[in-house]
Coordinates of C-alpha atoms in Angstrom, one line a residue:
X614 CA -22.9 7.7 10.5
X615 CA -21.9 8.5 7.2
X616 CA -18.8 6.5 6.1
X617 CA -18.5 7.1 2.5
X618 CA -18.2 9.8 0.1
X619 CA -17.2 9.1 -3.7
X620 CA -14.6 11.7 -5.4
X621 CA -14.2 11.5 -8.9
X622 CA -15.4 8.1 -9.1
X623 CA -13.7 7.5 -12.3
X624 CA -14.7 4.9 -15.1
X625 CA -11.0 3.7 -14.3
X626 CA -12.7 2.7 -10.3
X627 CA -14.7 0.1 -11.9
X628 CA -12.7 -0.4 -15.4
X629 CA -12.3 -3.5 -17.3
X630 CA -9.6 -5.4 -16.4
X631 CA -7.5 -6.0 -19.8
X632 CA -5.0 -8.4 -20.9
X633 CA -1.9 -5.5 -21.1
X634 CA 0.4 -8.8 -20.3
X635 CA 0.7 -11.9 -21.0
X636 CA -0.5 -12.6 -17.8
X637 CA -4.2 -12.1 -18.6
X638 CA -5.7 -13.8 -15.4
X639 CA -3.1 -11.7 -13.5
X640 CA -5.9 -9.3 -12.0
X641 CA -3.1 -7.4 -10.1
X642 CA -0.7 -6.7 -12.2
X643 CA -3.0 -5.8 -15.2
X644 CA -5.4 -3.9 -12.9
X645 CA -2.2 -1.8 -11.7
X646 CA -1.2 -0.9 -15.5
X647 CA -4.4 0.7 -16.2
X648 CA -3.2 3.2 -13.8
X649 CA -0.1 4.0 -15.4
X650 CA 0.2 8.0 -15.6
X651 CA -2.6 8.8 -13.2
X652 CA -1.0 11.8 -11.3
X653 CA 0.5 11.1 -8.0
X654 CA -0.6 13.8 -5.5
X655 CA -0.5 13.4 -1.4
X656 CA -3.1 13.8 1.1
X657 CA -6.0 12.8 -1.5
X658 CA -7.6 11.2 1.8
X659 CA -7.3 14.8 4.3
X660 CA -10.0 16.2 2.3
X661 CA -12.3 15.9 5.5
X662 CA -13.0 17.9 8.5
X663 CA -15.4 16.2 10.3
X664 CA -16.0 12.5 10.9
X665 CA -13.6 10.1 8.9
X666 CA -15.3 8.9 5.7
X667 CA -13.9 6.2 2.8
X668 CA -12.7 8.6 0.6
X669 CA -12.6 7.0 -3.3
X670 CA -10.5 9.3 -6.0
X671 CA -9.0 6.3 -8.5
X672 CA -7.9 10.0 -10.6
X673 CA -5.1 10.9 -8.4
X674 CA -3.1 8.5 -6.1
X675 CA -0.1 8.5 -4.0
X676 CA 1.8 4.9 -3.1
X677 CA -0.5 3.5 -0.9
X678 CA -4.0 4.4 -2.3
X679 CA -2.7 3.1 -5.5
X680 CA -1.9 -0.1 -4.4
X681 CA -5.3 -0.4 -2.9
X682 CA -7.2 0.8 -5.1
X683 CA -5.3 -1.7 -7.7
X684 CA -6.2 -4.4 -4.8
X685 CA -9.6 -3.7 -4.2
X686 CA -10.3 -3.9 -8.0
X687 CA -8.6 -7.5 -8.0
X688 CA -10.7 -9.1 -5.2
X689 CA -13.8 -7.7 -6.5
X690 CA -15.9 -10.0 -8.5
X691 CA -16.1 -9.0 -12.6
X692 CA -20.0 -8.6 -14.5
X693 CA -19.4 -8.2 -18.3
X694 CA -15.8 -7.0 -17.7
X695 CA -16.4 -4.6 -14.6
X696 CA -16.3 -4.2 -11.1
X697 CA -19.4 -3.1 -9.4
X698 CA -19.5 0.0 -7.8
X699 CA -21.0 -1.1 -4.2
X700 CA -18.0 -4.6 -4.1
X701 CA -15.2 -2.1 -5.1
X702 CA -16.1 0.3 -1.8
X703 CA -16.8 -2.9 0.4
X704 CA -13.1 -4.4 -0.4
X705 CA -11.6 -0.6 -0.3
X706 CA -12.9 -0.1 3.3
X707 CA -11.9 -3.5 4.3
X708 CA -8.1 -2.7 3.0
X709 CA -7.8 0.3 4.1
X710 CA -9.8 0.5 7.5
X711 CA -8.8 -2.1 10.7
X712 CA -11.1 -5.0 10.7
X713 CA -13.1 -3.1 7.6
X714 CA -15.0 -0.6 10.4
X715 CA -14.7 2.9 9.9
X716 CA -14.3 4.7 13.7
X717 CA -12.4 7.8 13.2
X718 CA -8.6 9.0 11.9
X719 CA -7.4 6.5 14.1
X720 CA -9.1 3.4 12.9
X721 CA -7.4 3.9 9.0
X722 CA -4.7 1.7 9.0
X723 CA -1.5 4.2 8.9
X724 CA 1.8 2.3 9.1
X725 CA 1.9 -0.8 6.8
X726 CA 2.4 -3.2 9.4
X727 CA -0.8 -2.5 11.1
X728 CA -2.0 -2.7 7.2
X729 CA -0.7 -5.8 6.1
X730 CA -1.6 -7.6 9.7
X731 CA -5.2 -6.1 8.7
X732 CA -5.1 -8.2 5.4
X733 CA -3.7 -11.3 6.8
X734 CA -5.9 -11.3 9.4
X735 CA -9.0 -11.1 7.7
X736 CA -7.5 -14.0 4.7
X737 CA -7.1 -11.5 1.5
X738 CA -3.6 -11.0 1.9
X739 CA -0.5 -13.5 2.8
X740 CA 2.7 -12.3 3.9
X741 CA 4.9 -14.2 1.4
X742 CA 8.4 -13.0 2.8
X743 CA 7.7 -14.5 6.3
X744 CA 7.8 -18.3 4.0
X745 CA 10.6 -17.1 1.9
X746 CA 13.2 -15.3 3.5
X747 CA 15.3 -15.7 6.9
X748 CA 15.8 -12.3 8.2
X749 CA 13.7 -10.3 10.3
X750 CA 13.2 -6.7 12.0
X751 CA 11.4 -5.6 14.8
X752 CA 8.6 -3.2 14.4
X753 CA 9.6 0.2 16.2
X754 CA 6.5 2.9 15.7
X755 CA 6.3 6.3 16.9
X756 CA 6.6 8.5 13.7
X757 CA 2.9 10.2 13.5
X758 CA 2.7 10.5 17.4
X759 CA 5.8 12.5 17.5
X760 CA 4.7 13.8 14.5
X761 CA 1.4 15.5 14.7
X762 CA 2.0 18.5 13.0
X763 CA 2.6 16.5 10.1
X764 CA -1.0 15.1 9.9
X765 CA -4.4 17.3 9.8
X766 CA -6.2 15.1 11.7
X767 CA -3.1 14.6 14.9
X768 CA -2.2 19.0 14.4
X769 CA -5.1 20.2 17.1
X770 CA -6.4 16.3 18.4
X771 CA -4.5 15.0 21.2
X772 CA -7.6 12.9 21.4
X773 CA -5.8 11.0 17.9
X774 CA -2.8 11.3 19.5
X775 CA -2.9 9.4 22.3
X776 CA -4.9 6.9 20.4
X777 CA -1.8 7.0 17.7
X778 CA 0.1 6.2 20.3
X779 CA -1.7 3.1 21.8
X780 CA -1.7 1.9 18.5
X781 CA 2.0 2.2 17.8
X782 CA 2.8 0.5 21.1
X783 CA 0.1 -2.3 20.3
X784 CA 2.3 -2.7 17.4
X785 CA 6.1 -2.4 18.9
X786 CA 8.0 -5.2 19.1
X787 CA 6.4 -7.3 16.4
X788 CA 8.9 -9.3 14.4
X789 CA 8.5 -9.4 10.6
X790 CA 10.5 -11.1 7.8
X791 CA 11.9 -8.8 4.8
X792 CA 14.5 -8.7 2.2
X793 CA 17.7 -7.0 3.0
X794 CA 18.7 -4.7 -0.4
X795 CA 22.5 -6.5 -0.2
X796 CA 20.1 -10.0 -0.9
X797 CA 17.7 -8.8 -3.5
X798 CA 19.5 -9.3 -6.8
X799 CA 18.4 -7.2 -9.8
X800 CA 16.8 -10.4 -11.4
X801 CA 14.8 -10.9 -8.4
X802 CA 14.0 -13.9 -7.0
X803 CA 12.1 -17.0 -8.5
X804 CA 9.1 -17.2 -5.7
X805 CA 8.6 -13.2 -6.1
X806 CA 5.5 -12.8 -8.3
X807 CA 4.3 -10.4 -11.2
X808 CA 1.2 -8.8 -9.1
X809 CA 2.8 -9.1 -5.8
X810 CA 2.7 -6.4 -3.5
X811 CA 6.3 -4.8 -3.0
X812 CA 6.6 -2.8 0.9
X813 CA 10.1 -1.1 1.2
X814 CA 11.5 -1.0 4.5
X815 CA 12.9 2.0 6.1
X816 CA 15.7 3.2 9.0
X817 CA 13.7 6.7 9.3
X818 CA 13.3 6.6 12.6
X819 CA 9.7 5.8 14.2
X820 CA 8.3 4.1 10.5
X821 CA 8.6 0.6 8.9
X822 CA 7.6 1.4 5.5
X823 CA 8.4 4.0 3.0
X824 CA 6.7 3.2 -0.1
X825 CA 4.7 0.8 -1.9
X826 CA 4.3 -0.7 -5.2
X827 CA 3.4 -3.5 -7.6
X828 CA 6.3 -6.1 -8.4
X829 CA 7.0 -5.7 -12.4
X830 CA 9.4 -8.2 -14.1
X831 CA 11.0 -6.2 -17.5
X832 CA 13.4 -7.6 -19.5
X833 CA 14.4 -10.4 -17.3
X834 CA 15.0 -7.6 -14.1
X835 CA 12.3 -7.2 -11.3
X836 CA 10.9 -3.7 -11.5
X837 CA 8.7 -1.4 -9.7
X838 CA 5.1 -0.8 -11.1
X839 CA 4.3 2.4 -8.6
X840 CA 3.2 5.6 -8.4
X841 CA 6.4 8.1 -8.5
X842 CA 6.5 11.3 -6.3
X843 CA 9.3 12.1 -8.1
X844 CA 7.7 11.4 -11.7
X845 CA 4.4 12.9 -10.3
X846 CA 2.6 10.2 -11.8
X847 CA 2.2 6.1 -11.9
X848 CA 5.1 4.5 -13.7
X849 CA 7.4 1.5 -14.1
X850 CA 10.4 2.4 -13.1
X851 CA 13.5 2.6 -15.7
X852 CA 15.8 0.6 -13.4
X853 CA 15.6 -2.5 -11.2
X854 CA 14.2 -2.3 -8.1
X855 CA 17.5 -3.5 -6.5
X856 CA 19.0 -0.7 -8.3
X857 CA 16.4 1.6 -6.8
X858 CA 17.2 0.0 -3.2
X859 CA 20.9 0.3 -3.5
X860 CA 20.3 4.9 -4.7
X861 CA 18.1 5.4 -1.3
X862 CA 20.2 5.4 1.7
X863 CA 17.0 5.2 3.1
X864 CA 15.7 2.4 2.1
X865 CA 17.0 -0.8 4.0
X866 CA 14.9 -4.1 2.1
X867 CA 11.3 -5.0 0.8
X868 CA 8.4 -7.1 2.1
X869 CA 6.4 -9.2 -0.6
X870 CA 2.7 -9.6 0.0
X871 CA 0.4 -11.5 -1.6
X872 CA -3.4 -11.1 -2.9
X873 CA -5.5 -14.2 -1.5
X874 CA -9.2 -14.7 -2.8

């Protein structure tokens, strides 16, 4: 089976990772600003019709693909300054894909709690919130599998569907620890890392995640290093991320994860 095709497999895929902070062993958070104003664009993984294959395009990302992109760059081991082509794609399919074993649409890892269990359980990610912080939710899944004509992959295969929805039910009822918005304050919060990866919780109905980023302390205030649908591109945001939390209606807290060699 084939399970990998490259798409503008840009220098910035395997780029050096530079000291933009004074963070320089920081591989995250420096790897993540050599993206800034790479053009957000959706769906840059539906580019398939046939079998599911890892899909590489470091040229145009949306929340999530930046994030691991920025994540497989940091685990990969460095040779004069770059990654290597072949470690980048082994760490990519192993973030992005359950247990790092490409078996169809259903076997990317979707919602960001199947993700983020994914990362946890295979020792490159820790779940720093569940340490940290006192309040949980339950997970509650149903979004793509009432959903399908949302997807390319769920719009004519009930086949996916069904298996969407074995999935969602493997995952209902899991408790996870976040961040309500009312107890993130727009300084953040001292064991809430430059680098760390920031989840934002939802109420939409059916999901537990609505977008993804890199946490960013400015000027004393804990931002958002992300890329923007709105900006159509990868920024920093202008305001705190609290502040960002408290304009979405939408948005109900954050989970922090953490990168673990």
């Amino acid at each position: 089976m084939k399970t990998m095709i490259t798409l503008l497999f840009s220098a910035l895929c395997v780029a050096t990772v530079s000291a933009q902070t004074d963070e320089k062993d920081n591989a995250m958070l420096n790897n993540g600003i050599n993206f800034l104003d790479i053009p957000y664009v959706a769906h840059t993984l539906e580019v398939t019709d046939g079998e599911e294959e890892l899909i590489i395009n470091c040229d145009e990302v949306d929340c999530t693909t930046f994030v691991e992109y920025t994540l497989a760059m940091a685990l990969s081991p460095t040779e004069d300054g770059q990654v290597a082509e072949g470690d980048f794609a082994t760490n990519l399919q192993k973030i992005r894909y359950r247990d790092g074993k490409i078996n169809g649409y259903p076997s990317r890892l979707h919602y960001i709690a199947d993700w983020v269990n994914n990362g946890v359980r295979n020792g490159f990610l820790e779940d720093v919130t569940t340490a940290y912080s006192p309040y949980t939710q339950k997970v509650s899944l149903s979004y793509m599998s009432s959903h399908p004509e949302l997807y390319k992959q769920l719009s004519k295969s009930p086949e996916n569907v069904a298996k969407m929805k074995e999935i969602e039910k493997s995952l209902n009822g899991q408790e996870f620890h976040y961040i309500p918005k009312d107890k993130l304050p727009f300084n953040g919060l001292p064991w809430i890392k430059n680098g760390d990866i920031i989840a934002i919780t939802t109420n939409t109905p059916g999901l537990d995640v609505a977008h993804m980023g890199i946490a960013f302390y400015v000027n004393g205030k804990l931002s958002l290093l992300h890329a923007s649908s709105k900006e159509k591109k990868v920024v920093v945001s202008k305001v705190a991320l609290g502040q960002m939390l408290q304009n979405n209606d939408n948005w109900t807290g954050i989970r922090v994860l953490r990168m673990k060699k």
